[in-house]
């Protein structure tokens, strides 16, 4: 199972060390591969080996690949407060009788004093809907039922599709916002993934990658570092049922902000001398100045790649090529340019809320010195009455615009994600009053470094407001020019000038690609620059 943040290639390795590629595993994906005992399988991201596995004699072996800096907790990493003999080891976890007991990690495994945030993922298998899933973060390893408890505790109950969050003892409830995801379910007799995303001030909880709640922790007292645990209260009549826990994965993200200190006392100005004006009233406001960006030290390159080809019943016709096109885009960006796999988010057949959730996460994830490329392949629709374009996610339905993603919403996110440069690349319509086209040959006398310094928010589209062919001529020549480029730096405008003619000449409807500024998003006439790998 691929629990890393990268798409992995997997290889069979012969006795001489030669690799034969068998396929790829998407993030969160599984493979089902026939093999024999003693075979060596290797899992790689580019040239980086992420893991190796020698098959044994078991009929259904399980092997889990994680990021190198992630902590994977297994059977031996937990200790039982009561009834340790009830624990039965399984790959990457354990099962236990549903008896009153608590399982804590043996070591401290999360730390929000040094990290900006943490993600805790785990799988649970209930055998009865009346069972409860209790998860705790604690410094003292005392669960919420103890009067001296310090734990932040989460309870999930499949029977009621219910969740609550408490801090310390019984009566300290944490208020949260319900994200109203209609199709979330908590079931029995199968492994279900839970995820807790937490910082000092905020919390989100997801089940099977669908967000259930979010909460403000600003005024909540909970331990910022400590142990992770599962708690079982037990329930009369269910003592002989079992519950299983597997694949607990803990990752930290970013560095915690330094603790604010009081400014040094300022010297009182002499009589008749005026203090320097700060432009504020009552207090001096200190703001960090963004350093000039240069191509010698560019920020990180992020990509959000969205492909929709399989639509739900009642939606548009299915397509054949968007996922393939999107995967080729990812391969080109990572192989030829300075995009790293850990900074690429690949959404395959996402629903509308899954797309906006990813945009939400990038609001805080990206810094003003970084760069973002957004790629969309899938159905689009131009609404003449509203003078508005829409992307159609996997859950889109005819005449239900609440399930469509409007160009206006996309523009708002592009405005909100504070990058150095954002480039939107899409076959689907993105035009109208929010799109300002540019001439093809502007800025010929401006240096690449100058173009990179100034922020930009631009879009490169196929140029049509009508239905585009499933097999995209636009994507074909986009990738061809990116791969054929030999210059160290390629601006988005230069890329546009190179694909405009070939796309127009070879498309069945003579479509003309469009390149321009996305209005009211903070564009300052800079350019997104593709930096070629050396």
PDB file of C-alpha atoms in Angstrom, residues 303-419:
ATOM      1  CA  UNK A 303       1.152  21.693  -8.711  1.00  0.00           C
ATOM      2  CA  UNK A 304      -2.520  20.831  -8.271  1.00  0.00           C
ATOM      3  CA  UNK A 305      -3.411  18.395 -11.051  1.00  0.00           C
ATOM      4  CA  UNK A 306      -7.109  17.597 -11.513  1.00  0.00           C
ATOM      5  CA  UNK A 307      -8.483  14.970 -13.903  1.00  0.00           C
ATOM      6  CA  UNK A 308     -12.140  13.991 -14.240  1.00  0.00           C
ATOM      7  CA  UNK A 309     -13.174  11.277 -16.677  1.00  0.00           C
ATOM      8  CA  UNK A 310     -15.598   9.011 -14.767  1.00  0.00           C
ATOM      9  CA  UNK A 311     -18.825  10.814 -13.924  1.00  0.00           C
ATOM     10  CA  UNK A 312     -21.582   9.693 -11.586  1.00  0.00           C
ATOM     11  CA  UNK A 313     -25.033   8.698 -12.845  1.00  0.00           C
ATOM     12  CA  UNK A 314     -26.947  11.715 -14.086  1.00  0.00           C
ATOM     13  CA  UNK A 315     -23.774  13.565 -14.975  1.00  0.00           C
ATOM     14  CA  UNK A 316     -21.927  14.234 -18.247  1.00  0.00           C
ATOM     15  CA  UNK A 317     -20.680  11.476 -20.515  1.00  0.00           C
ATOM     16  CA  UNK A 318     -17.527   9.717 -19.364  1.00  0.00           C
ATOM     17  CA  UNK A 319     -14.223  10.610 -21.012  1.00  0.00           C
ATOM     18  CA  UNK A 320     -11.251   8.372 -21.832  1.00  0.00           C
ATOM     19  CA  UNK A 321      -8.105  10.485 -21.604  1.00  0.00           C
ATOM     20  CA  UNK A 322      -8.069  13.091 -18.773  1.00  0.00           C
ATOM     21  CA  UNK A 323      -6.300  10.892 -16.186  1.00  0.00           C
ATOM     22  CA  UNK A 324      -3.776   9.746 -18.770  1.00  0.00           C
ATOM     23  CA  UNK A 325      -3.168  13.359 -19.843  1.00  0.00           C
ATOM     24  CA  UNK A 326      -2.815  14.485 -16.228  1.00  0.00           C
ATOM     25  CA  UNK A 327      -0.344  11.710 -15.429  1.00  0.00           C
ATOM     26  CA  UNK A 328       1.743  12.741 -18.440  1.00  0.00           C
ATOM     27  CA  UNK A 329       1.707  16.339 -17.186  1.00  0.00           C
ATOM     28  CA  UNK A 330       3.013  15.164 -13.794  1.00  0.00           C
ATOM     29  CA  UNK A 331       5.697  13.025 -15.426  1.00  0.00           C
ATOM     30  CA  UNK A 332       6.861  15.940 -17.594  1.00  0.00           C
ATOM     31  CA  UNK A 333       6.947  18.436 -14.719  1.00  0.00           C
ATOM     32  CA  UNK A 334       8.903  16.125 -12.410  1.00  0.00           C
ATOM     33  CA  UNK A 335      11.262  14.721 -15.035  1.00  0.00           C
ATOM     34  CA  UNK A 336      12.171  17.906 -16.905  1.00  0.00           C
ATOM     35  CA  UNK A 337      11.427  20.745 -14.463  1.00  0.00           C
ATOM     36  CA  UNK A 338      11.925  21.563 -10.776  1.00  0.00           C
ATOM     37  CA  UNK A 339       8.640  20.126  -9.517  1.00  0.00           C
ATOM     38  CA  UNK A 340       9.126  17.536  -6.757  1.00  0.00           C
ATOM     39  CA  UNK A 341       6.540  14.788  -6.278  1.00  0.00           C
ATOM     40  CA  UNK A 342       5.907  15.691  -2.634  1.00  0.00           C
ATOM     41  CA  UNK A 343       4.673  19.109  -3.823  1.00  0.00           C
ATOM     42  CA  UNK A 344       2.221  17.709  -6.377  1.00  0.00           C
ATOM     43  CA  UNK A 345      -1.406  16.936  -5.515  1.00  0.00           C
ATOM     44  CA  UNK A 346      -3.122  14.636  -8.012  1.00  0.00           C
ATOM     45  CA  UNK A 347      -6.927  14.465  -7.858  1.00  0.00           C
ATOM     46  CA  UNK A 348      -8.474  11.681  -9.936  1.00  0.00           C
ATOM     47  CA  UNK A 349     -12.236  11.919 -10.494  1.00  0.00           C
ATOM     48  CA  UNK A 350     -12.744  14.295  -7.538  1.00  0.00           C
ATOM     49  CA  UNK A 351     -16.060  15.678  -6.381  1.00  0.00           C
ATOM     50  CA  UNK A 352     -16.506  19.422  -6.041  1.00  0.00           C
ATOM     51  CA  UNK A 353     -15.804  19.524  -2.301  1.00  0.00           C
ATOM     52  CA  UNK A 354     -12.619  17.494  -2.740  1.00  0.00           C
ATOM     53  CA  UNK A 355     -11.293  20.096  -5.181  1.00  0.00           C
ATOM     54  CA  UNK A 356     -12.127  23.014  -2.896  1.00  0.00           C
ATOM     55  CA  UNK A 357     -10.641  21.131   0.090  1.00  0.00           C
ATOM     56  CA  UNK A 358      -7.311  20.935  -1.746  1.00  0.00           C
ATOM     57  CA  UNK A 359      -7.473  24.642  -2.570  1.00  0.00           C
ATOM     58  CA  UNK A 360      -8.246  25.321   1.115  1.00  0.00           C
ATOM     59  CA  UNK A 361      -5.163  23.393   2.245  1.00  0.00           C
ATOM     60  CA  UNK A 362      -2.939  25.307  -0.164  1.00  0.00           C
ATOM     61  CA  UNK A 363      -4.135  28.640   1.258  1.00  0.00           C
ATOM     62  CA  UNK A 364      -1.897  28.006   4.282  1.00  0.00           C
ATOM     63  CA  UNK A 365       0.612  25.631   2.741  1.00  0.00           C
ATOM     64  CA  UNK A 366       2.166  27.893   0.098  1.00  0.00           C
ATOM     65  CA  UNK A 367       4.354  30.891   0.908  1.00  0.00           C
ATOM     66  CA  UNK A 368       4.522  34.166  -1.065  1.00  0.00           C
ATOM     67  CA  UNK A 369       7.858  33.064  -2.519  1.00  0.00           C
ATOM     68  CA  UNK A 370       6.499  29.819  -4.014  1.00  0.00           C
ATOM     69  CA  UNK A 371       4.960  29.037  -7.392  1.00  0.00           C
ATOM     70  CA  UNK A 372       1.770  27.129  -8.206  1.00  0.00           C
ATOM     71  CA  UNK A 373       0.600  25.439 -11.392  1.00  0.00           C
ATOM     72  CA  UNK A 374      -3.045  24.334 -11.588  1.00  0.00           C
ATOM     73  CA  UNK A 375      -3.950  21.861 -14.339  1.00  0.00           C
ATOM     74  CA  UNK A 376      -7.494  20.706 -15.127  1.00  0.00           C
ATOM     75  CA  UNK A 377      -8.611  18.061 -17.615  1.00  0.00           C
ATOM     76  CA  UNK A 378     -12.292  17.172 -17.813  1.00  0.00           C
ATOM     77  CA  UNK A 379     -15.649  18.499 -18.937  1.00  0.00           C
ATOM     78  CA  UNK A 380     -16.291  22.233 -18.877  1.00  0.00           C
ATOM     79  CA  UNK A 381     -19.473  24.152 -19.585  1.00  0.00           C
ATOM     80  CA  UNK A 382     -20.071  27.721 -20.723  1.00  0.00           C
ATOM     81  CA  UNK A 383     -23.346  29.171 -19.422  1.00  0.00           C
ATOM     82  CA  UNK A 384     -24.510  31.868 -21.848  1.00  0.00           C
ATOM     83  CA  UNK A 385     -27.138  33.267 -19.473  1.00  0.00           C
ATOM     84  CA  UNK A 386     -24.703  33.672 -16.583  1.00  0.00           C
ATOM     85  CA  UNK A 387     -21.755  34.616 -18.820  1.00  0.00           C
ATOM     86  CA  UNK A 388     -19.755  32.203 -16.705  1.00  0.00           C
ATOM     87  CA  UNK A 389     -17.680  29.097 -17.268  1.00  0.00           C
ATOM     88  CA  UNK A 390     -17.768  26.020 -15.058  1.00  0.00           C
ATOM     89  CA  UNK A 391     -15.661  22.936 -14.456  1.00  0.00           C
ATOM     90  CA  UNK A 392     -17.736  19.788 -14.007  1.00  0.00           C
ATOM     91  CA  UNK A 393     -16.424  17.597 -11.150  1.00  0.00           C
ATOM     92  CA  UNK A 394     -17.243  13.892 -10.873  1.00  0.00           C
ATOM     93  CA  UNK A 395     -20.469  14.562  -8.927  1.00  0.00           C
ATOM     94  CA  UNK A 396     -21.793  17.171 -11.393  1.00  0.00           C
ATOM     95  CA  UNK A 397     -25.456  16.833 -12.354  1.00  0.00           C
ATOM     96  CA  UNK A 398     -27.376  18.495 -15.154  1.00  0.00           C
ATOM     97  CA  UNK A 399     -29.010  21.783 -14.097  1.00  0.00           C
ATOM     98  CA  UNK A 400     -27.538  21.578 -10.549  1.00  0.00           C
ATOM     99  CA  UNK A 401     -24.983  24.382 -10.574  1.00  0.00           C
ATOM    100  CA  UNK A 402     -24.310  23.835  -6.866  1.00  0.00           C
ATOM    101  CA  UNK A 403     -22.352  20.755  -7.976  1.00  0.00           C
ATOM    102  CA  UNK A 404     -20.365  22.683 -10.592  1.00  0.00           C
ATOM    103  CA  UNK A 405     -17.180  24.655  -9.926  1.00  0.00           C
ATOM    104  CA  UNK A 406     -17.437  28.154 -11.357  1.00  0.00           C
ATOM    105  CA  UNK A 407     -14.612  30.157 -12.885  1.00  0.00           C
ATOM    106  CA  UNK A 408     -15.401  32.824 -10.285  1.00  0.00           C
ATOM    107  CA  UNK A 409     -14.709  30.422  -7.417  1.00  0.00           C
ATOM    108  CA  UNK A 410     -11.461  29.323  -9.041  1.00  0.00           C
ATOM    109  CA  UNK A 411     -10.436  32.952  -9.468  1.00  0.00           C
ATOM    110  CA  UNK A 412     -11.180  33.647  -5.788  1.00  0.00           C
ATOM    111  CA  UNK A 413      -8.891  30.804  -4.721  1.00  0.00           C
ATOM    112  CA  UNK A 414      -6.152  31.971  -7.089  1.00  0.00           C
ATOM    113  CA  UNK A 415      -6.458  35.408  -5.513  1.00  0.00           C
ATOM    114  CA  UNK A 416      -6.339  33.932  -2.002  1.00  0.00           C
ATOM    115  CA  UNK A 417      -3.380  31.558  -2.435  1.00  0.00           C
ATOM    116  CA  UNK A 418      -0.505  33.988  -2.007  1.00  0.00           C
ATOM    117  CA  UNK A 419       2.157  32.748  -4.401  1.00  0.00           C
TER     118      UNK A 419
END
